[in-house]
CSV table of C-alpha atoms and ligand atoms in Angstrom, one decimal:
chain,number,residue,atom,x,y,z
A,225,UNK,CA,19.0,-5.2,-27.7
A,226,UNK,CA,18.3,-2.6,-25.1
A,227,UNK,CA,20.5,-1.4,-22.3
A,228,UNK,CA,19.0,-1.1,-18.6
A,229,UNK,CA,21.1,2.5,-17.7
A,230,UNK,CA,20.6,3.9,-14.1
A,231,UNK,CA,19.6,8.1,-15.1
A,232,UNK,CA,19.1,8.7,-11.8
A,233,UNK,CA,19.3,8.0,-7.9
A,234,UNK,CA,18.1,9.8,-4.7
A,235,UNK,CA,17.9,8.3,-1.1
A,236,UNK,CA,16.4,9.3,2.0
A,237,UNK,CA,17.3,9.4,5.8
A,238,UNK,CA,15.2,10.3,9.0
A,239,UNK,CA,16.8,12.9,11.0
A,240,UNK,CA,16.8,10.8,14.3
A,241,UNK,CA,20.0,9.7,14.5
A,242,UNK,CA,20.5,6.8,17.6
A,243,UNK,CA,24.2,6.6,18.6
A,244,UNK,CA,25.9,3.2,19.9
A,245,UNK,CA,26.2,5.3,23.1
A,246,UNK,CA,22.5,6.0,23.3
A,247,UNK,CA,22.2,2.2,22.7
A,248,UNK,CA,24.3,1.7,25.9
A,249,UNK,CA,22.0,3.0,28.2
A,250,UNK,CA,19.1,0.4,26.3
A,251,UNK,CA,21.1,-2.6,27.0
A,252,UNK,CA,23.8,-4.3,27.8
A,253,UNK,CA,26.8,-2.9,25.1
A,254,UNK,CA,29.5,-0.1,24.3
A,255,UNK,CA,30.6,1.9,21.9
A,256,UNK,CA,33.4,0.2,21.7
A,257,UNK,CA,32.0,-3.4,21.4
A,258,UNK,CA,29.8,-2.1,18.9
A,259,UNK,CA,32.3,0.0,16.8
A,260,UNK,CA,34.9,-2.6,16.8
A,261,UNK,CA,32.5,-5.7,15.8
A,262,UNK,CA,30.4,-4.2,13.4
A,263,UNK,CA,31.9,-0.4,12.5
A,264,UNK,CA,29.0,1.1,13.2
A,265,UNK,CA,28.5,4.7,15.3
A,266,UNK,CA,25.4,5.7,14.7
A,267,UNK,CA,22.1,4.7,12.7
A,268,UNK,CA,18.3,6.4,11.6
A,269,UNK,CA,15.5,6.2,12.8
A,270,UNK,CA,12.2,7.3,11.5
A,271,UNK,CA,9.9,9.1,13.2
A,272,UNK,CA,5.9,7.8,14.1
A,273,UNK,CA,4.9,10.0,10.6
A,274,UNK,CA,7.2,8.3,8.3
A,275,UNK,CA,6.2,4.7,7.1
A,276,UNK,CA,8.6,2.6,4.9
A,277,UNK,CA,6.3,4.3,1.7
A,278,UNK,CA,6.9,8.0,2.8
A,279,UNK,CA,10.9,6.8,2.8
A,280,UNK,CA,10.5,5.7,-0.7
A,281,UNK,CA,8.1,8.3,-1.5
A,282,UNK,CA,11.3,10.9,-0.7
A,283,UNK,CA,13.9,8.9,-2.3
A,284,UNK,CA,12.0,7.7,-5.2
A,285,UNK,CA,11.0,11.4,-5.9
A,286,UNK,CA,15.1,12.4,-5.7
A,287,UNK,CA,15.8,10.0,-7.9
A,288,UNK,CA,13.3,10.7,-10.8
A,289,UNK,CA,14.1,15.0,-10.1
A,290,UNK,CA,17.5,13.7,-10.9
A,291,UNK,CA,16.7,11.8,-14.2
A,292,UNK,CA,14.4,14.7,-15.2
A,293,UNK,CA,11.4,11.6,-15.9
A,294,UNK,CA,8.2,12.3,-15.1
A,295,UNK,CA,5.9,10.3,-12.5
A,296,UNK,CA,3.6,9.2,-15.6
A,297,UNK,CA,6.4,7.9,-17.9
A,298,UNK,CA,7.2,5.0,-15.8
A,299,UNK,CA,6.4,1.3,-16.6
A,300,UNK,CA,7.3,-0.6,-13.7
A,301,UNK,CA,7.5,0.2,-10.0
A,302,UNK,CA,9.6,-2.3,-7.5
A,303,UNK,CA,9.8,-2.0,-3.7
A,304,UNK,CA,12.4,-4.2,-2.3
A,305,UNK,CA,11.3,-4.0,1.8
A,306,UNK,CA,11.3,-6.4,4.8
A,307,UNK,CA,9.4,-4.2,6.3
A,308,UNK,CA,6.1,-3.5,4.2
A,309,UNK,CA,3.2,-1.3,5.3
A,310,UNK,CA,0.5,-4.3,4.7
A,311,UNK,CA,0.9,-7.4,3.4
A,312,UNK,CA,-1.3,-5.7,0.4
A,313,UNK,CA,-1.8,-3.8,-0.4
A,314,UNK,CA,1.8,-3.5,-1.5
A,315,UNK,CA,4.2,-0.6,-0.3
A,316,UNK,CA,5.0,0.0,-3.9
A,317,UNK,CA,1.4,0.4,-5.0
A,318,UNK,CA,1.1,2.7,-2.2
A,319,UNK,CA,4.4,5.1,-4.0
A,320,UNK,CA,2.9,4.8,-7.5
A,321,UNK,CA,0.0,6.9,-6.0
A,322,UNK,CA,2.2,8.9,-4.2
A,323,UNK,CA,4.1,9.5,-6.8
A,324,UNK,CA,1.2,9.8,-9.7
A,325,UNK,CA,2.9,7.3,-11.7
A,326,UNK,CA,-0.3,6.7,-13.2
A,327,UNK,CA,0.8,4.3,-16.4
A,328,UNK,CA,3.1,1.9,-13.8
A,329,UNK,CA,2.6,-1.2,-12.7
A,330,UNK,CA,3.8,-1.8,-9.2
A,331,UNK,CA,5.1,-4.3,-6.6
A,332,UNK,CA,7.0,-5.6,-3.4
A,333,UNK,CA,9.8,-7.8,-3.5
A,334,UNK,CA,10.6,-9.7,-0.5
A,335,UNK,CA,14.7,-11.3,-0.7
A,336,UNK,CA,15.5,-9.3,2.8
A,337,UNK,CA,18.6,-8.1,2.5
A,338,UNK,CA,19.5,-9.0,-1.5
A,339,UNK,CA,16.2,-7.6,-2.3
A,340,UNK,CA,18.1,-4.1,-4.1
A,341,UNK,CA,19.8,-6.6,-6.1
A,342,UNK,CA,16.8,-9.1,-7.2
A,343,UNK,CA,14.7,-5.6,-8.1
A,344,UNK,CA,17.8,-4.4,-10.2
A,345,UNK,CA,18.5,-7.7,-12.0
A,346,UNK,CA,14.1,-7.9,-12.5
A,347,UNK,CA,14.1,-4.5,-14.1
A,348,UNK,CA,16.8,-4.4,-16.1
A,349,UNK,CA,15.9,-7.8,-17.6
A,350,UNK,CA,12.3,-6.4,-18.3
A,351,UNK,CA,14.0,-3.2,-19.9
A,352,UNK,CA,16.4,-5.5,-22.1
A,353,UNK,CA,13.4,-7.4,-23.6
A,354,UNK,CA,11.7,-4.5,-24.7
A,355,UNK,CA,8.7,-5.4,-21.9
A,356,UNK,CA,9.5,-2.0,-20.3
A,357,UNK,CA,10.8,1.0,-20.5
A,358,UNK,CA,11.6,3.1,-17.4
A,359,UNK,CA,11.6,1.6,-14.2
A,360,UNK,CA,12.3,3.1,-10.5
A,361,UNK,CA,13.7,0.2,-8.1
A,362,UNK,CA,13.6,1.5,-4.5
A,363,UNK,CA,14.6,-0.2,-1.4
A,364,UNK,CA,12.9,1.6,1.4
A,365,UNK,CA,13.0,0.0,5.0
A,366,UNK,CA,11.7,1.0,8.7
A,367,UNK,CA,13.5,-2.4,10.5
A,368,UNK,CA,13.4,-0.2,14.0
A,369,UNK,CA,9.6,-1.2,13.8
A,370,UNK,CA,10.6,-4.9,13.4
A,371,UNK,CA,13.4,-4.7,16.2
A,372,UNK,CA,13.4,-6.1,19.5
A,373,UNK,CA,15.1,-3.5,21.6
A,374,UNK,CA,16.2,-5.7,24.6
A,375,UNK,CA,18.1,-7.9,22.4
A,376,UNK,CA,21.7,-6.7,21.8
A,377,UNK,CA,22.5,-9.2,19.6
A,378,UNK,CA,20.5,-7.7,17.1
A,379,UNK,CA,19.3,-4.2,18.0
A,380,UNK,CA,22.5,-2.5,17.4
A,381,UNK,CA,23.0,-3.3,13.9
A,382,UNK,CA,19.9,-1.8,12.4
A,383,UNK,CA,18.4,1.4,10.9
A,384,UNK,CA,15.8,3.3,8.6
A,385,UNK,CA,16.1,4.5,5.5
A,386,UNK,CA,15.5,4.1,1.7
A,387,UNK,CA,16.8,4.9,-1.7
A,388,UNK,CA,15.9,4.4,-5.4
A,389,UNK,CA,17.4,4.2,-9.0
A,390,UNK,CA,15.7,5.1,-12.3
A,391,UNK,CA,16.2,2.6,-14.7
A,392,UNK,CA,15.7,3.7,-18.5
A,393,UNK,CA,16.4,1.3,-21.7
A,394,UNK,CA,18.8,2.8,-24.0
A,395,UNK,CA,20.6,1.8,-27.5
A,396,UNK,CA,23.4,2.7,-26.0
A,397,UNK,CA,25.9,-1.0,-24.8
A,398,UNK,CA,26.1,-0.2,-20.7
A,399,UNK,CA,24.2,-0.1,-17.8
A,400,UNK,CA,23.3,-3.3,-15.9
A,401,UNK,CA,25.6,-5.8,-17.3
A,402,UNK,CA,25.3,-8.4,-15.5
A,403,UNK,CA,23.4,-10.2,-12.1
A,404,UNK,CA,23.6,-13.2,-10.6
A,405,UNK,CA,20.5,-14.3,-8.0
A,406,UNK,CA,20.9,-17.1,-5.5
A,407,UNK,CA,19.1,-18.5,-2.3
A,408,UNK,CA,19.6,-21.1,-0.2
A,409,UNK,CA,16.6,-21.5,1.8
A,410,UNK,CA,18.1,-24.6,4.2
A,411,UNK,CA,19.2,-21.5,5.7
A,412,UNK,CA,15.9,-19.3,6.4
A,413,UNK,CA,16.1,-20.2,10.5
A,414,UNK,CA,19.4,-18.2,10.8
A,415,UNK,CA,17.7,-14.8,9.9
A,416,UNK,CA,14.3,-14.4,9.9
A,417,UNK,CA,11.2,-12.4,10.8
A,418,UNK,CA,8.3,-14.8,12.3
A,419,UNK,CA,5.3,-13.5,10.7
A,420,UNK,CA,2.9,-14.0,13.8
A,421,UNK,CA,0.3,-15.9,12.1
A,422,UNK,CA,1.0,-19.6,13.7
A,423,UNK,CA,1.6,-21.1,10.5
A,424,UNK,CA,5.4,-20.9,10.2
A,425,UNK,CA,7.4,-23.6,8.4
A,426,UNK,CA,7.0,-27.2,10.7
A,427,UNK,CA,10.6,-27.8,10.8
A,428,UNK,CA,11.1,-24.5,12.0
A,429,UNK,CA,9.8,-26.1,15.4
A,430,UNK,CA,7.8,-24.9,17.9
A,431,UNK,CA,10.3,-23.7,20.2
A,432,UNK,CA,10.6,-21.0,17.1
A,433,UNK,CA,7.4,-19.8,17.3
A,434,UNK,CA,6.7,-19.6,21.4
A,435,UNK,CA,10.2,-18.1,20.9
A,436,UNK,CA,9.7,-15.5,18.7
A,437,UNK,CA,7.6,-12.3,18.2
A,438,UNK,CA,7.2,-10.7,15.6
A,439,UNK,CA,10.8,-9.3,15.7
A,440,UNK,CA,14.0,-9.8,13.5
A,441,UNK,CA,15.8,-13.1,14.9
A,442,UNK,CA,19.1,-14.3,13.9
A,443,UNK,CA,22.0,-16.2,14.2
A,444,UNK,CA,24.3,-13.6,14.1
A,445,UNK,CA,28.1,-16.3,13.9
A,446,UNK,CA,26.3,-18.5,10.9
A,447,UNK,CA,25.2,-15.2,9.6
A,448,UNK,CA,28.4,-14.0,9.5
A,449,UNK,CA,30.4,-17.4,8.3
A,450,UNK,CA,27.4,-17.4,5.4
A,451,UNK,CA,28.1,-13.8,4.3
A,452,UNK,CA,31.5,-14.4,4.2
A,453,UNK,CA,31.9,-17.7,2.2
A,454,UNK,CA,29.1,-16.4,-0.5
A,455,UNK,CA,30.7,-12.9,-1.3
A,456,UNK,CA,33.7,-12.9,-2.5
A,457,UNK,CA,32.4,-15.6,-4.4
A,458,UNK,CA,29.3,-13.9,-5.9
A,459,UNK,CA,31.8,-10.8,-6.8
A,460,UNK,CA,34.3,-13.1,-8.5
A,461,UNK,CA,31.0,-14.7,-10.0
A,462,UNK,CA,28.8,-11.9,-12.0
A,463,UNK,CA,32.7,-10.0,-12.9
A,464,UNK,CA,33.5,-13.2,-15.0
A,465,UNK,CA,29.8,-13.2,-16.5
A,466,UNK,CA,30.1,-9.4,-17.5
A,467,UNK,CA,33.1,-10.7,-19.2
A,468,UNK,CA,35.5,-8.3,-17.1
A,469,UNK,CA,38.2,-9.0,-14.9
A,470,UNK,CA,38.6,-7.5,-11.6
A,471,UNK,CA,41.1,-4.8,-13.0
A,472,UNK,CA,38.1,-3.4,-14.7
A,473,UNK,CA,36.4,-2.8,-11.7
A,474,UNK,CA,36.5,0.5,-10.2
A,475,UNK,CA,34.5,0.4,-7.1
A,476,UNK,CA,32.2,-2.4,-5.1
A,477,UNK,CA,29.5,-1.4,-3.2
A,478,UNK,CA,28.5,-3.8,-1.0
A,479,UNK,CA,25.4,-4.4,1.2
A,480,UNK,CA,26.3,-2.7,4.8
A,481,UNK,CA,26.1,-5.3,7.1
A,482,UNK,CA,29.3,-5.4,9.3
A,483,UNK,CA,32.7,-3.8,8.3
A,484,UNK,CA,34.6,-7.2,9.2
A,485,UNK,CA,33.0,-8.8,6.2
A,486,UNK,CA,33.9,-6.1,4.0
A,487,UNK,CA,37.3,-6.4,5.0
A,488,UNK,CA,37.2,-10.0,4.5
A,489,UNK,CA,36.0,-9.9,1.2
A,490,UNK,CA,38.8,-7.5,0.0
A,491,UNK,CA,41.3,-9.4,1.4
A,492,UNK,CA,40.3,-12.5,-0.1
A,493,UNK,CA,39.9,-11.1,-3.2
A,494,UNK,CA,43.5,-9.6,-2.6
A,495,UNK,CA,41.9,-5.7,-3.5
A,496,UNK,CA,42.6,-2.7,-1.4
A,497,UNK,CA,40.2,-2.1,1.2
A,498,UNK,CA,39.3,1.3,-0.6
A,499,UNK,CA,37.6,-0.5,-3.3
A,500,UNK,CA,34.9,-1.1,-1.3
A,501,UNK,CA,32.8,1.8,-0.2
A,502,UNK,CA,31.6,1.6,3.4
A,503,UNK,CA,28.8,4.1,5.2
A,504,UNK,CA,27.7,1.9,7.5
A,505,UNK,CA,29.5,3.7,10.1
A,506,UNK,CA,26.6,6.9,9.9
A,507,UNK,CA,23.7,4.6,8.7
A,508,UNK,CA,23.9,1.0,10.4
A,509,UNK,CA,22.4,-2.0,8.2
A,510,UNK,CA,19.2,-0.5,6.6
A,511,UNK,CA,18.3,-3.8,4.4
A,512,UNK,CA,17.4,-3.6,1.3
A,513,UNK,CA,18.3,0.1,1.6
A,514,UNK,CA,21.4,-0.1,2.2
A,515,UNK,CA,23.0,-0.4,-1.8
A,516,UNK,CA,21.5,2.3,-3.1
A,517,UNK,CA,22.3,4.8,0.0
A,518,UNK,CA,25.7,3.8,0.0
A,519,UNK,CA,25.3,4.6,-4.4
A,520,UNK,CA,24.2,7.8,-3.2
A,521,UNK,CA,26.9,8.6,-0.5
A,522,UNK,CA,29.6,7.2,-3.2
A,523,UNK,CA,28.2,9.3,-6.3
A,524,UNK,CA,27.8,13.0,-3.6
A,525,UNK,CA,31.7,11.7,-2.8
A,526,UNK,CA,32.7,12.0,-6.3
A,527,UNK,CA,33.5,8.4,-6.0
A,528,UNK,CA,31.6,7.4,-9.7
A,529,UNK,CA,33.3,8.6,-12.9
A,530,UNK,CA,31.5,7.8,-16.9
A,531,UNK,CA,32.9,4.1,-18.0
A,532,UNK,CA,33.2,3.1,-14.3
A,533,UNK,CA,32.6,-0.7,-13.9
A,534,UNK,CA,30.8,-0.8,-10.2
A,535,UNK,CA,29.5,-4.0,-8.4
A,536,UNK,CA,27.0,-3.9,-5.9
A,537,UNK,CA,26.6,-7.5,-3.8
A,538,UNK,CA,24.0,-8.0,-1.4
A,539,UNK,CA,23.5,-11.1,1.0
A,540,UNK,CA,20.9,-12.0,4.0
A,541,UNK,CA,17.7,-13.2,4.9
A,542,UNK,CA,16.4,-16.2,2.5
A,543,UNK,CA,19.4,-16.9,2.8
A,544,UNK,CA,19.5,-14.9,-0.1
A,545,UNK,CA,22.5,-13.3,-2.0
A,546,UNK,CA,23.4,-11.4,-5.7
A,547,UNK,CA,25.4,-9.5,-7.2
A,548,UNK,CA,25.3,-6.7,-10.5
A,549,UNK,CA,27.7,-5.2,-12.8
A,550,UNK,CA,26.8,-1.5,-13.9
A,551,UNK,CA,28.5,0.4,-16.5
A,552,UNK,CA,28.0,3.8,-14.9
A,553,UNK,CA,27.0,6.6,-17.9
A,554,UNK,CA,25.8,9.2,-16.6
A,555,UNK,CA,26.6,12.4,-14.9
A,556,UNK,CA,23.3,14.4,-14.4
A,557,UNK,CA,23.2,18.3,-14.4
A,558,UNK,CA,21.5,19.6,-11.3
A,559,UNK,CA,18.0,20.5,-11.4
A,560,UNK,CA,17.3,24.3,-10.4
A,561,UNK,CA,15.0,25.0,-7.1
A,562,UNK,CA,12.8,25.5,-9.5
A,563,UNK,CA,12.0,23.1,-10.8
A,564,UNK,CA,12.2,21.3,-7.9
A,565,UNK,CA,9.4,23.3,-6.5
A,566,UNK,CA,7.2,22.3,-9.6
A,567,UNK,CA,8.0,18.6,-8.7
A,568,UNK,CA,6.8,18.8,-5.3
A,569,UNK,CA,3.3,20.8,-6.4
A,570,UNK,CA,3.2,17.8,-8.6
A,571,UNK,CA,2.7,15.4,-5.8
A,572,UNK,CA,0.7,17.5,-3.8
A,573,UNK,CA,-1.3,17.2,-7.2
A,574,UNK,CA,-1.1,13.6,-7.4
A,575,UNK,CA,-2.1,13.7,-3.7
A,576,UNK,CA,-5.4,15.5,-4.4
A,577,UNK,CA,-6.1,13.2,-7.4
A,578,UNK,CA,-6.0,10.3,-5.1
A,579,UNK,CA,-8.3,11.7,-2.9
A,580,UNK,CA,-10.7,13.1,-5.7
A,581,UNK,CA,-10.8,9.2,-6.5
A,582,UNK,CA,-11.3,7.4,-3.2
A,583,UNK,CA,-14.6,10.1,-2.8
A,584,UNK,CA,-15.8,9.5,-6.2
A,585,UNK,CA,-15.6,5.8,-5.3
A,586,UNK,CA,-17.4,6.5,-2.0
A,587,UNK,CA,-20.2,8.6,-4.2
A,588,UNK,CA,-20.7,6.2,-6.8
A,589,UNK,CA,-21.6,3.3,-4.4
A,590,UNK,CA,-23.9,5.5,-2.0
A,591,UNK,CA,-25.7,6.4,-5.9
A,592,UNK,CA,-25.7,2.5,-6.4
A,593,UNK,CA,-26.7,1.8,-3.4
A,594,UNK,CA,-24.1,-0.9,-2.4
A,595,UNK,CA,-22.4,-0.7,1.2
A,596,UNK,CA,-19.2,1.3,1.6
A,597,UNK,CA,-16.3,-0.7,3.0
A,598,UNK,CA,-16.6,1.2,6.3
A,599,UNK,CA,-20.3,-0.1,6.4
A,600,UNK,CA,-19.5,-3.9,5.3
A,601,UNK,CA,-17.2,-3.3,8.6
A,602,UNK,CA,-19.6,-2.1,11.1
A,603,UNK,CA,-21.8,-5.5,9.5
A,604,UNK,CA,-18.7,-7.5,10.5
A,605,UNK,CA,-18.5,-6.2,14.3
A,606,UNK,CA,-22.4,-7.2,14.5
A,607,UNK,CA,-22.6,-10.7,13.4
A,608,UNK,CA,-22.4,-12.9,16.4
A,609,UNK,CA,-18.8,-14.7,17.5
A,610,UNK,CA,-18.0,-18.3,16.2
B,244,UT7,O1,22.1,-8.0,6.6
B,244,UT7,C1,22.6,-9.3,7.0
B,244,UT7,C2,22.3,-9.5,8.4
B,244,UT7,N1,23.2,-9.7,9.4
B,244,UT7,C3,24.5,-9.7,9.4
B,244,UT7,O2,25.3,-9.5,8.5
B,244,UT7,C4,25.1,-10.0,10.7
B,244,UT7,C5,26.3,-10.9,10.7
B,244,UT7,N2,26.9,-11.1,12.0
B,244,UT7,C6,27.5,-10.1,12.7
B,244,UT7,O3,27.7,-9.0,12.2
B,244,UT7,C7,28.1,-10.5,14.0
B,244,UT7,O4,27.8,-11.9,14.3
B,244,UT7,C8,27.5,-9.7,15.2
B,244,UT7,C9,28.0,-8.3,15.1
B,244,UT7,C10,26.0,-9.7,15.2
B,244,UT7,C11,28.0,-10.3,16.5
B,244,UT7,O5,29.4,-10.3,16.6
B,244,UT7,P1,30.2,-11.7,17.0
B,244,UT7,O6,31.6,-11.4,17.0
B,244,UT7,O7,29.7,-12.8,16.0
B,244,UT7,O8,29.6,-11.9,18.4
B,244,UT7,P2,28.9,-13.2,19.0
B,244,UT7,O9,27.4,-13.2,18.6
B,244,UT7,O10,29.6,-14.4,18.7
B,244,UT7,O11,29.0,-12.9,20.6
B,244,UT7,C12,30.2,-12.8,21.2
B,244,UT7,C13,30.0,-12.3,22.6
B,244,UT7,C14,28.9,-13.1,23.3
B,244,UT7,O12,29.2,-13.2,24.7
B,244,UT7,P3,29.9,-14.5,25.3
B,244,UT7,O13,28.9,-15.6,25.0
B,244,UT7,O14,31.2,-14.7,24.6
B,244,UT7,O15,30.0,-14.2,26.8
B,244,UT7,C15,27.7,-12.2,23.2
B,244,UT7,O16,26.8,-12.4,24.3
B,244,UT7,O17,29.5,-10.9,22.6
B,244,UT7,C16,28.3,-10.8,23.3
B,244,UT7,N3,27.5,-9.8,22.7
B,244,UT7,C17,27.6,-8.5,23.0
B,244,UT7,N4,28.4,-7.9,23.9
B,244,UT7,C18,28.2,-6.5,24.0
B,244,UT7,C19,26.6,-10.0,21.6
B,244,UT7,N5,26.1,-8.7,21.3
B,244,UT7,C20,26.7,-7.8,22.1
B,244,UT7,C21,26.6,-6.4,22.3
B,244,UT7,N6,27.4,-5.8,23.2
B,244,UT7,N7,25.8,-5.7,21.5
């Protein structure tokens, strides 16, 4: 049997920071309103360089400085993201060549919200059946490009970001103890993002799609009632499976959605409110980012000790919700500047490589004689319309 341990983590945020006040003057809202309905202040916003790859390029690359891996040792790549690049090629193909991680196999995993947990609960199966070996699990989101700005419903809750675990399989009992996946898809109307192709579900009705661009839509009181029914539930759930009892557990870190169901879920669960760790004040709801920021934030905090029992629990979109026991092990030295310059030349490296392929590509088919891409394109635009 092998044992799925996280050896490292590393997260990202854009420097533009949008504040509920700065919201204000969008639409119709407060500070207050906002602040006492959700607990948010202020969110991220990535700038028009930085795609939802870059983020997990930059959190991705903390993570493995932090575990002292190397790009080329890892197996298995897994972007959790609602907010992709391309439909394919995948956002996590596009960070294994970022990162050089020449031997991985890489992919996106769409389960909005839950995705951090669904990755997690993939990998560390794959690690415990011997199928891999060293995984990095990111969740990496840029939802301000998927926001619609004049509704207030909505626009105030979100924000960019991204961050990412290493995954290694050890002898060692610990790590990812347990998971537990669900999804109740009756529910997909109450959160979703209308993909702007005309072929959404029938029953969805076509109300939804004259309704909707391609911008996040939901229902945010049967949100709410959903994520607060399924949480405490799904904690109660994948403690008893670990075979712990809630005395065991030393911290929950819970997707960042909206402080009031936090605070629900500890008081149904009759815990203290501080065994929940909460950022979404400084960081809004980034998604699938938001568990393994808020791992970062809590492990900077001195908030994760060797032996802790933590539980992460994610909910949203699908609807879709999980949950993971982790045994946490590890307390990782720093890494000198140094070496942290040498990383970095490394990816500049890998960047070059890349490059150095897509020409040699280019060559080999002008030698062969066979069109480029860019030339099967111009062929398109010629051919007469249909
Ligand atoms: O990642 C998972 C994704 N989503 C969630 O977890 C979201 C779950 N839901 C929520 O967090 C809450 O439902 C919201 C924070 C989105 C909204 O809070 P609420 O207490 O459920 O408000 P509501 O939608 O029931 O609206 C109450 C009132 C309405 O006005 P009327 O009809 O009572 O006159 C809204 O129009 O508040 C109004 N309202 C606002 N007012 C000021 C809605 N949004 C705003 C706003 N500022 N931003």
């Amino acid at each position: 049997m092998r044992y799925a341990h996280i050896v490292g983590w590393g997260c990202y945020l854009p420097e533009q920071v949008l504040t509920n006040d700065d919201l204000a003057g969008m639409v119709d809202t407060s500070n207050e309103w906002i602040y006492t309905r959700t607990g948010i202040r202020e969110r991220r916003l990535a700038n028009e360089k930085e795609t939802t790859a870059t983020l997990a390029f930059e959190a991705a690359a903390r993570a493995l400085a932090m575990s002292k891996i190397n790009p080329t040792q890892v197996d298995l790549i897994i972007v959790a993201t609602s907010t992709p690049e391309f439909v394919f090629p995948s956002t996590a193909s596009l960070l294994q060549d970022y990162l050089g991680a020449r031997k991985a196999g890489a992919f996106d995993l769409s389960a909005a919200c839950t995705g951090f947990i669904y990755a997690l609960s993939l990998a560390a199966n794959s690690i415990a059946t011997g199928a891999v070996d060293t995984a990095v699990i990111v969740g990496a989101e840029t939802l301000s490009r998927i926001t619609d700005w004049q509704d207030r419903g909505t626009c105030i809750l979100f924000g960019d970001g991204a961050g990412a675990v290493v995954l290694k399989g050890s002898d060692i009992p610990g790590g990812v103890l347990a998971t537990t996946l669900r999804s109740d898809g009756s529910g997909g109307n109450l959160l979703s993002l209308y993909n702007g192709r005309g072929n959404a579900v029938p029953h969805y009705g076509t109300s939804y799609l004259n309704g909707h661009k391609s911008t996040i839509h939901m229902n945010g009181r049967q949100v709410f009632r959903f994520a607060t029914s399924v949480v405490p539930e799904s904690i109660e759930e994948v403690v008893e499976k670990a075979g712990l009892t809630m005395d065991d557990v030393s911290l929950i870190v819970p997707h960042q959605a909206n402080q009031r169901i936090i605070d629900h879920a500890a008081k149904k669960l009759k815990l203290p409110p501080e065994k929940f760790f909460i950022n979404l004040d400084r960081f809004g709801n980034t998604s699938a980012a938001s568990i393994p920021i808020a791992l970062c934030d809590a492990a900077k905090e001195g908030k994760l000790h060797p032996d802790d029992n933590l539980v992460f629990v994610g909910f949203g979109g699908g609807l879709t919700w999980g949950s993971a026991v982790v045994k946490w092990n590890v307390t990782p030295p720093p890494i000198s500047p140094m070496r942290r310059q040498w990383r970095r030349a490394r990816y500049v490296a890998a960047r070059a490589r890349s490059r150095v392929r897509q020409l040699a590509r280019r060559l080999l088919a002008w030698i062969a004689g066979s069109p480029t891409p860019d030339a099967r394109l111009k062929d398109a635009d010629k051919r007469p319309e249909e």
